[in-house]
Amino acid sequence: MARALVTGNHAAGYALSVAGEANRQARGCAAGAYPITPQTEIIEYLRSFAFTKGYIVPVESEHSAMGVCIGASLAGARAMTASSANGLAYMNENVFAAGYYRLPIIMIAVNRTLGPPWNIWVDQGDSLSLRDAAWMQFYTESHQDLVDTILVAFRVAEDHRVLLPALVALDGFVVSHTQMVVDLPEQQLVDRYLPPCHVPHQVSYEHPVTVGGLTWPRETEHHRIEVQRAMEQVPQVLSEATEEFVKVFGRRPHTALSCEYTEDAEVVLIACNTMVRTLRNVVKERRAKGEKIGLIKEKLFRPFPRAELRAALKNVKKVGVLDRNHSPGSGGIFWQEVTTSLQGHSDVLVQDYLVGLGGGDVTPAIINDIIDDLYRRKQAAEPVWKEVVA
Amino acid sequence: MSTAPTPTKEQLSDYCHNLLRPGNTNCAGCGMSMGLQWLDEALGEDRPTLVIPACCGIVTAGAFPTSAYGVPTVAATFASAPAVATGVSVVYRLNNEDRPTVCWTGDGGTYDIGVATLSAAAERNEDMIYVCYDNEIYGNTGGQRSSATPEGVVTSTTEKGKAERKKDMMAIMAGHRIPYAATLSLAHREDFLRKVRRARSLRGFKFFLILSPCPTGWKSEAEDSVDLIRLAVRSGLFPVYEVFGGVRYRVNVQPDGTPVEEYMKRQRRYTKGKTDAAVLRRFIEDQWHYLNGMVRAFPAGPND
Ligand SMILES: Cc1ncc(C[n+]2csc(CCOP(=O)(O)OP(=O)(O)O)c2C)c(N)n1
Ligand code: SF4
């Protein structure tokens, strides 16, 4: 294991590259790449990597970046790319195409506010807007979490029980542009961890088929059901991929849902990405004062781990959800998922807090404020805006 | 009407290997039907992988689980065919597989929504054959204008006849200095086959433009389709030429001065709005002024 002081973007670029390189004995790797702040260093890294059997196409747009990934994956190669915010929005149509084509493409989403107004700072609304695109979605809290998740994501995505693309998200600037010491697994280990990629429906001259042609409602519904079934396989396949990861790399990566101090907790806060790290510190401090408080790190967002979440919140009285995203006319997107998960199973109070939108700092003071607010609440209200008091 | 003879079993299994199988959904007289069969003939045993965006050409396949395409075919999103084909072609190259990747696209996908993707693939000189069957209309969605629709033509979104001229896509593609760009006439089979074979012998990006009759959109008779193309060539409306390296020009079929009215009067897309033939004559004149100038200044060489 090589330890190095690198930025989040460097770490992501490295993990994508060694994963691509690991497929050199099979059909190689390919990608379409297009720059956007704050992910640009990732595609620069990919372009500069000396692949044995791989090529990164410098395309003219994100739409085409995903188009190239789709073609490469259908031709049997391992495919990957990265984008952010308006790039993800511009790519949208082909993101859905990749999902519904069941292609195990991995995409890094460096979370950034979707403009207008123009804003390059972190907000998870960009990748969450792709939640219905038939992609798995992982949200990572640190450089190490990011590297590990990318490698695990390839393994899960290419597993024939799943065969779905995966998006791995990280916070723009907070992770993408800061340096941390990270274990960057060596190529031989990654070679061992990732089996050769085999896309069963790749273009074939022996059995020429038309991929993506017209289907009637019945067949389409079948297809949708199959996608749902594939999503349902993810928790199992993910836990196998995690165990395999421990064997090969000697380290345990975070799983779908990390529950911390939840066993006896009466109040639990739920968050994703780097907010989790601040939250963890605050919770530790308040635990030290004897408060029965815990936290849940939501890493896997699609498929949403409803059963695990329900189990984790079984004895909890109040839940606060920190959403660094906003679905206008509704509220926070994580909150929607949490409330849906708990429907009919619990009379727990769930309150949504919209925090750090457009990249505002989510400080310990803000989180302490939220916890105090939650303690006082007798019943849940509409989502609360934390920074701007309406 | 005569009934077609029932095919033998051998013929039937042969048909399965055709690039375009019988039972496809093309309208009678559709230019795609001839174009795809000639493409098949020109490539022979050299089976292509087709990448087809949203357009009539993907409807051609019919409904899952059957397909009228006897070669591997990928349906791409409307603007994405050259990007998806890039992915396919790159992976073939990485694996030393010498297979032709062919984009088969309409004018909407080529002149309009896909033009940036097309331009980028051409600029990168990706190894593929790009064919635009230009029916001068959005056929799939029921006959709306495109930037390939000629001036004066009545479509469902230009009720009084289109006000703007047709875009010169060949000039745009030549401007990319790609190895080869040519127009293909469905009334000139030998020329068509020769050009496709030529393209196949070259590495890099090859562009073809077919004027593709569309009886449904042109409001013409199915049996007139080939005649209409012959008239378009003879009148000079559709020039048959090739451009090497984007800079060396050769005209393959000279127009013979046939009046363009002969072409127009057999299509209600022109007669309905009483399109003035002078509009097309001016277009023809300008087009040949430019083309002849290019041929004089930059003629194709003996090795082209
Ligand atoms: C992004 C997107 N916008 C619109 C459409 C609807 N659409 C499908 S085919 C088509 C027109 C195709 O026209 P053309 O490329 O000329 O091919 P033709 O149908 O004439 O063969 C349109 C507008 C689509 N499929 N995708
Ligand atoms: S509408 Fe026109 S282009 Fe489409 S299949 Fe019919 S004839 Fe061919």
JSON list of C-alpha atoms and ligand atoms in Angstrom, two decimals, chain B residues 25-32 56 133 135 139-140 213-217, ligand 2:
[
{"chain": "B", "resi": 25, "resn": "THR", "atom": "CA", "xyz": [-40.67, -1.02, -41.16]},
{"chain": "B", "resi": 26, "resn": "ASN", "atom": "CA", "xyz": [-39.43, 1.36, -43.87]},
{"chain": "B", "resi": 27, "resn": "CYS", "atom": "CA", "xyz": [-42.16, 2.97, -45.98]},
{"chain": "B", "resi": 28, "resn": "ALA", "atom": "CA", "xyz": [-42.31, 1.79, -49.58]},
{"chain": "B", "resi": 29, "resn": "GLY", "atom": "CA", "xyz": [-39.90, 3.81, -51.68]},
{"chain": "B", "resi": 30, "resn": "CYS", "atom": "CA", "xyz": [-37.81, 4.91, -48.70]},
{"chain": "B", "resi": 31, "resn": "GLY", "atom": "CA", "xyz": [-34.28, 5.84, -49.70]},
{"chain": "B", "resi": 32, "resn": "MET", "atom": "CA", "xyz": [-32.91, 4.10, -46.62]},
{"chain": "B", "resi": 56, "resn": "CYS", "atom": "CA", "xyz": [-36.52, 6.62, -38.87]},
{"chain": "B", "resi": 133, "resn": "TYR", "atom": "CA", "xyz": [-29.40, 9.76, -45.19]},
{"chain": "B", "resi": 135, "resn": "ASN", "atom": "CA", "xyz": [-34.57, 13.18, -46.34]},
{"chain": "B", "resi": 139, "resn": "GLY", "atom": "CA", "xyz": [-39.42, 11.92, -40.65]},
{"chain": "B", "resi": 140, "resn": "ASN", "atom": "CA", "xyz": [-39.70, 10.12, -37.32]},
{"chain": "B", "resi": 213, "resn": "PRO", "atom": "CA", "xyz": [-36.23, 10.06, -50.93]},
{"chain": "B", "resi": 214, "resn": "CYS", "atom": "CA", "xyz": [-39.02, 9.96, -48.39]},
{"chain": "B", "resi": 215, "resn": "PRO", "atom": "CA", "xyz": [-42.38, 9.45, -50.11]},
{"chain": "B", "resi": 216, "resn": "THR", "atom": "CA", "xyz": [-44.16, 10.09, -46.81]},
{"chain": "B", "resi": 217, "resn": "GLY", "atom": "CA", "xyz": [-42.51, 13.41, -46.14]},
{"chain": "C", "resi": 2, "resn": "SF4", "atom": "S1", "xyz": [-40.95, 8.52, -43.21]},
{"chain": "C", "resi": 2, "resn": "SF4", "atom": "FE1", "xyz": [-39.56, 8.76, -44.93]},
{"chain": "C", "resi": 2, "resn": "SF4", "atom": "S2", "xyz": [-37.49, 8.33, -44.13]},
{"chain": "C", "resi": 2, "resn": "SF4", "atom": "FE2", "xyz": [-38.99, 7.56, -42.64]},
{"chain": "C", "resi": 2, "resn": "SF4", "atom": "S3", "xyz": [-39.25, 5.40, -43.23]},
{"chain": "C", "resi": 2, "resn": "SF4", "atom": "FE3", "xyz": [-40.86, 6.56, -44.28]},
{"chain": "C", "resi": 2, "resn": "SF4", "atom": "S4", "xyz": [-39.99, 7.06, -46.25]},
{"chain": "C", "resi": 2, "resn": "SF4", "atom": "FE4", "xyz": [-38.30, 6.41, -44.95]}
]
